Short mmCIF file of C-alpha atoms in Angstrom, two decimals:
data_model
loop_
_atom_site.label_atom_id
_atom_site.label_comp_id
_atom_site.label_asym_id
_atom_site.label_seq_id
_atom_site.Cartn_x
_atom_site.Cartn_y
_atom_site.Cartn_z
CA UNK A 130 -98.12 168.22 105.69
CA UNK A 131 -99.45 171.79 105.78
CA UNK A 132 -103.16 170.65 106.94
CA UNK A 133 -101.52 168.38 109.98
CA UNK A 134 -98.56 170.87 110.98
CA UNK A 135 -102.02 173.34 110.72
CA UNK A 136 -103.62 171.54 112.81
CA UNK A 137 -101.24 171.65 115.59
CA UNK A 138 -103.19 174.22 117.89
CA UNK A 139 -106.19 172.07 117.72
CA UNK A 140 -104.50 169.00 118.63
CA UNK A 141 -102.73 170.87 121.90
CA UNK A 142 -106.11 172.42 122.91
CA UNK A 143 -107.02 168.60 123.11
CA UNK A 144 -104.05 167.20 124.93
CA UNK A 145 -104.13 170.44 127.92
CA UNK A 146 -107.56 169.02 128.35
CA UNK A 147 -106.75 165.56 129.13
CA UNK A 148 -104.04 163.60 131.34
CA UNK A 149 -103.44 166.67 133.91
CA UNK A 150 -103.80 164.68 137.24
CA UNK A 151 -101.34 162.28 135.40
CA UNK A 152 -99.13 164.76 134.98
CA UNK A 153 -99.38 166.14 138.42
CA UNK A 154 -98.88 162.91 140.12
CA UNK A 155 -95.54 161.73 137.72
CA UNK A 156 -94.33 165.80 139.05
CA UNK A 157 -94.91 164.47 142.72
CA UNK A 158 -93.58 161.24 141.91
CA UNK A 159 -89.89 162.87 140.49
CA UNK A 160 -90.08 165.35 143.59
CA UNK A 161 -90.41 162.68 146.19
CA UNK A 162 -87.75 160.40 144.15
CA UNK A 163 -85.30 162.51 142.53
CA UNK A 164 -83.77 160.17 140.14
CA UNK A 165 -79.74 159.66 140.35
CA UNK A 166 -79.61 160.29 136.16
CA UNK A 167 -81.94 161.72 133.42
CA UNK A 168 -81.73 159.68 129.62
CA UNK A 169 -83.57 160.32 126.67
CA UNK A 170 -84.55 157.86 124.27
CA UNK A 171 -85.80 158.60 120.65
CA UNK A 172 -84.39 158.54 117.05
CA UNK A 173 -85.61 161.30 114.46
CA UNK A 174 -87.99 164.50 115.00
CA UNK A 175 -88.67 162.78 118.36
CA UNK A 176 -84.52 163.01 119.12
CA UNK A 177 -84.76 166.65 118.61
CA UNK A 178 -87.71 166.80 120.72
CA UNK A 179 -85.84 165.15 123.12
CA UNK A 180 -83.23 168.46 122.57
CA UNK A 181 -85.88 170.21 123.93
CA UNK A 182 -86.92 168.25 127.00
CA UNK A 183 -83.35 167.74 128.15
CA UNK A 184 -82.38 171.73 127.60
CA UNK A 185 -85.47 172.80 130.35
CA UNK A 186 -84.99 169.90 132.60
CA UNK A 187 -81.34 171.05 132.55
CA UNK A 188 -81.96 174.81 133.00
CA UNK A 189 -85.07 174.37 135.04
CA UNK A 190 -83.87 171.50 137.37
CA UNK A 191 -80.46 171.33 137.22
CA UNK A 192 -80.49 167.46 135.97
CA UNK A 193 -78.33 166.47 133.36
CA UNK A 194 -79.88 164.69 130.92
CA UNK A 195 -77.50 162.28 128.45
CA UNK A 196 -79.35 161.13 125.32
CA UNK A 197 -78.71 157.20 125.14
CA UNK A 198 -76.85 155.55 122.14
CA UNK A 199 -79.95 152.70 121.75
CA UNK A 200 -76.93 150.36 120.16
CA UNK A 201 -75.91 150.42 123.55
CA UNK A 202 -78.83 148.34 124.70
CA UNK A 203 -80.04 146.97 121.25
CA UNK A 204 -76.28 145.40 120.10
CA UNK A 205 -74.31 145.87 122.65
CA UNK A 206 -75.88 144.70 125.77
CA UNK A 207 -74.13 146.99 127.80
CA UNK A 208 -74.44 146.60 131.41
CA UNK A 209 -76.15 149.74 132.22
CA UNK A 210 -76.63 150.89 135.84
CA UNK A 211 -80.12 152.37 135.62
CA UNK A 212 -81.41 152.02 138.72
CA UNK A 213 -83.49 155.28 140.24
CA UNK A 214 -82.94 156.84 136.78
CA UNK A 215 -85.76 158.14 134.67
CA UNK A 216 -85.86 157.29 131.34
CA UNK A 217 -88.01 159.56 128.88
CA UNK A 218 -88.85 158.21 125.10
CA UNK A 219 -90.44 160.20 122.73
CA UNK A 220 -92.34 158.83 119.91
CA UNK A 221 -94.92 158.93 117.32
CA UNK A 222 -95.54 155.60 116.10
CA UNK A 223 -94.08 153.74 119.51
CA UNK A 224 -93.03 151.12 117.28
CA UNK A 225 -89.60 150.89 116.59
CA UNK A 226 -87.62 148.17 118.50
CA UNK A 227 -84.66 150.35 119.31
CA UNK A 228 -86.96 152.52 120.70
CA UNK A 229 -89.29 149.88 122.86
CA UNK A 230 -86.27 147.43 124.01
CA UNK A 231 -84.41 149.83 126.03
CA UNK A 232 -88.02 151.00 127.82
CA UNK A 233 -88.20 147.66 128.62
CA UNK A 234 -84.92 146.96 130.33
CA UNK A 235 -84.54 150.23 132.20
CA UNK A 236 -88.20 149.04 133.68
CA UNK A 237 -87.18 145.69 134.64
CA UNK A 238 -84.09 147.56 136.16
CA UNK A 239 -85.73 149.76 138.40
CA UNK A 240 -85.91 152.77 136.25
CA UNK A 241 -88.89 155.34 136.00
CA UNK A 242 -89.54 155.27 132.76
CA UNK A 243 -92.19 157.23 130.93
CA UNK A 244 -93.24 157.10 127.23
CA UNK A 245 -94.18 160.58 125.41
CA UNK A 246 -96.26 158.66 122.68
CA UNK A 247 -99.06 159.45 119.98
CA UNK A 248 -100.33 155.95 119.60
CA UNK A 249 -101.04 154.56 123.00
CA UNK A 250 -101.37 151.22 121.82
CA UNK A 251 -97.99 150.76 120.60
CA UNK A 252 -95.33 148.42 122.52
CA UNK A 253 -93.76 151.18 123.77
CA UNK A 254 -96.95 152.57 125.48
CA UNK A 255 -97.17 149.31 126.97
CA UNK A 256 -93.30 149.41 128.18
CA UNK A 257 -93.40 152.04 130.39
CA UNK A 258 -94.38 152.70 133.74
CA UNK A 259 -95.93 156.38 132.66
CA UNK A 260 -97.69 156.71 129.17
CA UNK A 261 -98.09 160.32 128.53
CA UNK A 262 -100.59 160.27 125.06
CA UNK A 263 -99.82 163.26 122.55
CA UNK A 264 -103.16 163.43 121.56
CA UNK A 265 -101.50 164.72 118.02
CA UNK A 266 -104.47 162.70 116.18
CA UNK A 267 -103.27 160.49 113.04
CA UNK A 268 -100.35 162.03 111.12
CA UNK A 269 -100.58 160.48 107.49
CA UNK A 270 -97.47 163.00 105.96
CA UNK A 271 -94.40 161.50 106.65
CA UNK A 272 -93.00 164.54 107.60
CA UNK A 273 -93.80 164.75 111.61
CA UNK A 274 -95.08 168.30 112.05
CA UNK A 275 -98.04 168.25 114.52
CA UNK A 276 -96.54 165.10 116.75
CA UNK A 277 -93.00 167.08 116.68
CA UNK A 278 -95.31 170.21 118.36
CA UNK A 279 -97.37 167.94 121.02
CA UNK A 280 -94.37 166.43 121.76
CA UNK A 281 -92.40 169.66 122.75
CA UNK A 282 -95.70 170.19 125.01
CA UNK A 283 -95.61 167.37 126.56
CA UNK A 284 -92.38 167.83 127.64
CA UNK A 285 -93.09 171.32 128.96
CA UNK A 286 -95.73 169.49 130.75
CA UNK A 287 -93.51 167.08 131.99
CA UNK A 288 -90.74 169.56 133.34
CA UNK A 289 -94.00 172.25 134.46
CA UNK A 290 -96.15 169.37 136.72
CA UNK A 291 -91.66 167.97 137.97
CA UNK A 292 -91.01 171.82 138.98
CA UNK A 293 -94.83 172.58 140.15
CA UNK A 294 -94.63 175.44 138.62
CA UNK A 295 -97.96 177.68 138.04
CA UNK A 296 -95.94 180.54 135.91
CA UNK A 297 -94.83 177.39 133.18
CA UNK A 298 -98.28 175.73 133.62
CA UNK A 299 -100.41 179.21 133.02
CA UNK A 300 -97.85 179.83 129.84
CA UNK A 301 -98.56 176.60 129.04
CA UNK A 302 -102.41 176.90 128.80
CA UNK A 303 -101.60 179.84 126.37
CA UNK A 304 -100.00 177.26 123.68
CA UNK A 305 -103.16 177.18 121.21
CA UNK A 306 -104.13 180.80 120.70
CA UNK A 307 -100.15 181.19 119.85
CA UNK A 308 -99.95 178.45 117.73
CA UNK A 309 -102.92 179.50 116.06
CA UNK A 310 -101.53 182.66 115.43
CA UNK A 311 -98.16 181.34 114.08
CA UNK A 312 -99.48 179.19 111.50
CA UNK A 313 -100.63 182.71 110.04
CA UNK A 314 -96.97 183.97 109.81
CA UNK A 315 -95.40 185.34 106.18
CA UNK A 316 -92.20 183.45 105.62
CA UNK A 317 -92.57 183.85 102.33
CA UNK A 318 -89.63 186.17 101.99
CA UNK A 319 -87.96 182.40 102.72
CA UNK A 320 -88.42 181.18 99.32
CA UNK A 321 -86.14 183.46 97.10
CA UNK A 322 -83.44 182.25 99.19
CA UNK A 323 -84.31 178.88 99.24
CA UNK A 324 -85.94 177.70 96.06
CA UNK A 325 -82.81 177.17 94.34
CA UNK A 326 -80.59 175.97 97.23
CA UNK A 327 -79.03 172.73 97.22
CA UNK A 328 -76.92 173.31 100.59
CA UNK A 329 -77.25 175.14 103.54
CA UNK A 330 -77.06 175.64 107.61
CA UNK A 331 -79.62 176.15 110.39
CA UNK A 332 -78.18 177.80 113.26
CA UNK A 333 -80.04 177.81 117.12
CA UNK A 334 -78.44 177.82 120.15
CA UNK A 335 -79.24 177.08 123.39
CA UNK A 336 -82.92 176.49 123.94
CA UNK A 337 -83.30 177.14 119.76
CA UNK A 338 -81.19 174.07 118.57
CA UNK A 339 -83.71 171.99 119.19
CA UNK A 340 -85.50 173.24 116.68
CA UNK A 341 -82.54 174.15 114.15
CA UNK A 342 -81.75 170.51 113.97
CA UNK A 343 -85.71 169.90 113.38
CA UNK A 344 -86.14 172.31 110.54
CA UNK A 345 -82.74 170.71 109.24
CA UNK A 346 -83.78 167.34 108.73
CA UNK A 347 -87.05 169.06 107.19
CA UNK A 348 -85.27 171.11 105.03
CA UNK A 349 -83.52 167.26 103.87
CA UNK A 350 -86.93 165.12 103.76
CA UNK A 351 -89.13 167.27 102.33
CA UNK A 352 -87.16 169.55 99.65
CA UNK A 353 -84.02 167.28 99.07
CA UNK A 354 -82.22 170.28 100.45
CA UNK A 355 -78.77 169.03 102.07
CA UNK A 356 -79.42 171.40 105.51
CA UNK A 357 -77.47 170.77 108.40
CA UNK A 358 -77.79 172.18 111.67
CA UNK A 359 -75.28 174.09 113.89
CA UNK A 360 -74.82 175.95 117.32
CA UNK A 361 -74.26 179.43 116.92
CA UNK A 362 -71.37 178.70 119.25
CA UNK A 363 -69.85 176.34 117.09
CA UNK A 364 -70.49 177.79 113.58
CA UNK A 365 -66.63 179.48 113.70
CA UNK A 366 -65.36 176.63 114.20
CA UNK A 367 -65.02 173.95 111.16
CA UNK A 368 -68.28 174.75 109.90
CA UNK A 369 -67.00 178.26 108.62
CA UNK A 370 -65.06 177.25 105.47
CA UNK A 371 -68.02 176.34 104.08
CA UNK A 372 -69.16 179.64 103.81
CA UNK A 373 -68.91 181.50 100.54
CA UNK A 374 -70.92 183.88 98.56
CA UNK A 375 -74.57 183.76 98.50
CA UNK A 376 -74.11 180.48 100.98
CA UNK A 377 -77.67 180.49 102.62
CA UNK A 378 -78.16 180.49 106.60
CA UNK A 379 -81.34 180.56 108.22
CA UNK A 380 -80.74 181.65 111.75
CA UNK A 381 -83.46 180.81 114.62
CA UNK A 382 -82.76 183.61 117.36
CA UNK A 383 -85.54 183.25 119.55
CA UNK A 384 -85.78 185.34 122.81
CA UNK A 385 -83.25 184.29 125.77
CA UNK A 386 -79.67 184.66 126.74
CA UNK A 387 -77.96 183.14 123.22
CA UNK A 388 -80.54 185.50 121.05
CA UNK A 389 -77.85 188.50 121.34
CA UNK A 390 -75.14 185.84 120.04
CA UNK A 391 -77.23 184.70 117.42
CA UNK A 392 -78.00 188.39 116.02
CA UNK A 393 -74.77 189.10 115.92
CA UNK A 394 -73.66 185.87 114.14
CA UNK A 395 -76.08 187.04 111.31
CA UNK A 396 -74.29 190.21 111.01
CA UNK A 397 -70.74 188.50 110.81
CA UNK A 398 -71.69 186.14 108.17
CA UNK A 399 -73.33 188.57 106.00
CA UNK A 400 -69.93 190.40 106.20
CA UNK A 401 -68.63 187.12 104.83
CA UNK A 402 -70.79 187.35 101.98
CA UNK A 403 -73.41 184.48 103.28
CA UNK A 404 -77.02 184.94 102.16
CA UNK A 405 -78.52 184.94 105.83
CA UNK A 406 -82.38 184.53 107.21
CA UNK A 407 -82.55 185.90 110.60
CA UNK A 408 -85.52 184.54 111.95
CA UNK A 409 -86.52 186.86 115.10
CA UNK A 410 -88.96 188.39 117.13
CA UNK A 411 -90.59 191.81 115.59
CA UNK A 412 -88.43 194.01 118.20
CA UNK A 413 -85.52 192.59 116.45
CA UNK A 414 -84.87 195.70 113.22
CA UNK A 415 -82.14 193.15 111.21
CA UNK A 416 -84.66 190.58 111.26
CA UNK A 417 -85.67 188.66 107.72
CA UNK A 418 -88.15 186.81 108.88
CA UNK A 419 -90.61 187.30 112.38
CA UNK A 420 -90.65 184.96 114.44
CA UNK A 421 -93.89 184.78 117.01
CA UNK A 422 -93.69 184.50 120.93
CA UNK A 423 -95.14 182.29 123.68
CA UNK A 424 -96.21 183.81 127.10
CA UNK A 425 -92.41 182.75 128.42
CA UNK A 426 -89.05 182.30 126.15
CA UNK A 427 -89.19 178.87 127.07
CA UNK A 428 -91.88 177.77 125.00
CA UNK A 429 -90.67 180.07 122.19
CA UNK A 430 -89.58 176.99 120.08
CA UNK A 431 -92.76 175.57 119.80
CA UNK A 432 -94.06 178.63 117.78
CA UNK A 433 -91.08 178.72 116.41
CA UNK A 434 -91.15 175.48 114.54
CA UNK A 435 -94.53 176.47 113.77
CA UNK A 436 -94.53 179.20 111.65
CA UNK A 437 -91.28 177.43 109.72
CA UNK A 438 -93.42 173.90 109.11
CA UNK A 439 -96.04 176.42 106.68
CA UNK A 440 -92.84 177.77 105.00
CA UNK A 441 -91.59 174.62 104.68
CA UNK A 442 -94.59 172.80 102.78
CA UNK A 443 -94.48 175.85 100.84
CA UNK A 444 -91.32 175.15 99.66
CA UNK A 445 -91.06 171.94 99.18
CA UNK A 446 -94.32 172.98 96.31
CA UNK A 447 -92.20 175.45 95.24
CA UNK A 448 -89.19 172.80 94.34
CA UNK A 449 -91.47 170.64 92.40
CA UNK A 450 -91.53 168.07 95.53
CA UNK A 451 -94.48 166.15 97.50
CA UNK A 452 -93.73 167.13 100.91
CA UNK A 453 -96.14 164.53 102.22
CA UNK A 454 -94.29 161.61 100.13
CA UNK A 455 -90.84 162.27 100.51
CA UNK A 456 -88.57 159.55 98.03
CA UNK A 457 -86.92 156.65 99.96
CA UNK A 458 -89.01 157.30 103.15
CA UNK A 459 -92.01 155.98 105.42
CA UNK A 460 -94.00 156.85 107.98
CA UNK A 461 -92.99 154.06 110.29
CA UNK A 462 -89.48 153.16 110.47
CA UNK A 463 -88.47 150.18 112.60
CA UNK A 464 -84.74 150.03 113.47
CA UNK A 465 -82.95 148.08 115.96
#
């Protein structure tokens, strides 16, 4: 798990070097044919990915995006009026059927639909009308570290080429060198908290929740830790009772309009006795842990999740655990 999630600036130098005029003419394509409604489709790491895609082509485009319930398609049958829609999956493996059926049936129903996919010879490469590759490489840990980071690029990519934007694009370009220098970051100050924890939150909000709920379901695979993610906007709400002395919160305040919220949230539940890792940028004084930048708060996530994949392999040692084997799981799960 650390070598692949490592890796992750390598494997993005590789994918901004391939697929660009593919990306270009999809942008044109969305321009020239704005669809009538935006769906995700992915279960997992790839869900929260998703998060991430629907969050920009929200603020950036104004579309709202609506995550699909695959039952809907899969066991239900529902009659779905998908027409002029676009229809974005995410995946690794590109295997599963609840994944690869509903691909299939927004296609025959006159959906764009485009497949954000590592293995481009999957079923759901060959289901959509646009295969986007992730060019992640293979990914042998079960944990999904450097396909979760390719796939929050591609979807920049996506909304970048859709907007034709040159600022997003030229930020984008930057991804490597600031992945490279994430994977360097000391969270080490992590681990006190966290070794002995057998509960806990991850709070994000707004353009950070994506990757709150992905270091969640980490925190769950990989060190057995029973994480769950909340918006900082919805913490005070039932969530609170749980909070108690020494209750540990890791906080993911990256830059942007909710990062004030967020800092202050930290302060609050520290008041309420909470043992709480503010993950922020170095400007930020009541920070625990630093949390590196991209050229534009936009793409602040994908360092983000970077720097916390190292700290979590490292825990997961620390716990006595085989982050790349977590119990009960596989690489590959097929649901439908």
């Amino acid at each position: 798990m650390l070598k692949e999630a490592c890796a992750s600036a390598e494997q993005v130098a590789i994918q901004l070097t391939h697929d660009g005029d593919r990306y270009a003419r999809l942008g044109a394509h969305l321009r020239a044919q704005p669809p009538s409604s935006v769906l995700t489709i992915a279960r997992g790491s790839s869900d929260h990915a998703s998060n991430y895609a629907a969050y920009l082509i929200m603020a950036r485009l104004g579309r709202i995006v609506a995550s699909l319930p695959l039952s809907l398609v899969t066991l239900n049958h529902a009659p779905l009026l998908v027409k002029d829609a676009l229809a974005i999956a995410i995946s690794q493996s590109g295997q599963s059927p609840d994944v690869v059926e509903p691909m299939r049936y927004f296609r025959d129903a006159g959906a764009t639909t485009v497949a954000l996919v590592n293995d481009v010879s999957s079923p759901l490469a060959a289901a959509a009308e646009w295969t986007m590759p992730l060019h992640a490489g293979p990914e042998r840990s079960v944990a999904a570290t450097k396909s979760f980071i390719t796939s929050l690029v591609a979807a920049a990519r996506l909304v970048a080429h859709w907007q034709n934007d040159a600022v997003l694009l030229n930020a984008i370009e930057q991804l490597p060198a600031a992945l490279d220098a994430a994977s360097k970051t000391d969270w080490s100050a992590a681990l006190d908290v966290l070794v002995p924890a057998q509960r806990m939150m991850v709070v994000g909000r707004g353009i950070s929740f994506s990757v709150a709920l992905e270091a969640a379901l980490k925190f769950k695979e990989t060190s057995a830790i029973q994480a769950e993610a909340f918006s900082g906007a919805e913490i005070k709400h039932g969530p609170m009772a749980l909070i108690e002395e020494g209750y540990p919160l890791l906080i993911l305040a990256t830059r942007g309009p909710a990062q004030e919220s967020l800092i202050r949230l930290a302060e609050d539940m520290r008041g309420r006795g909470a043992d709480v890792l503010l993950a922020a940028p170095d400007n930020v004084g009541e920070r625990n842990l630093t949390l590196p930048v991209a050229a534009t708060p936009d793409l602040d996530p994908i360092v983000a999740i970077q720097a916390f994949y190292v700290m979590a392999a490292q825990l997961a040692v620390a716990r006595g655990l085989d982050p790349d084997q977590p119990r009960h799981l596989s690489k590959v799960t097929r649901t439908s």
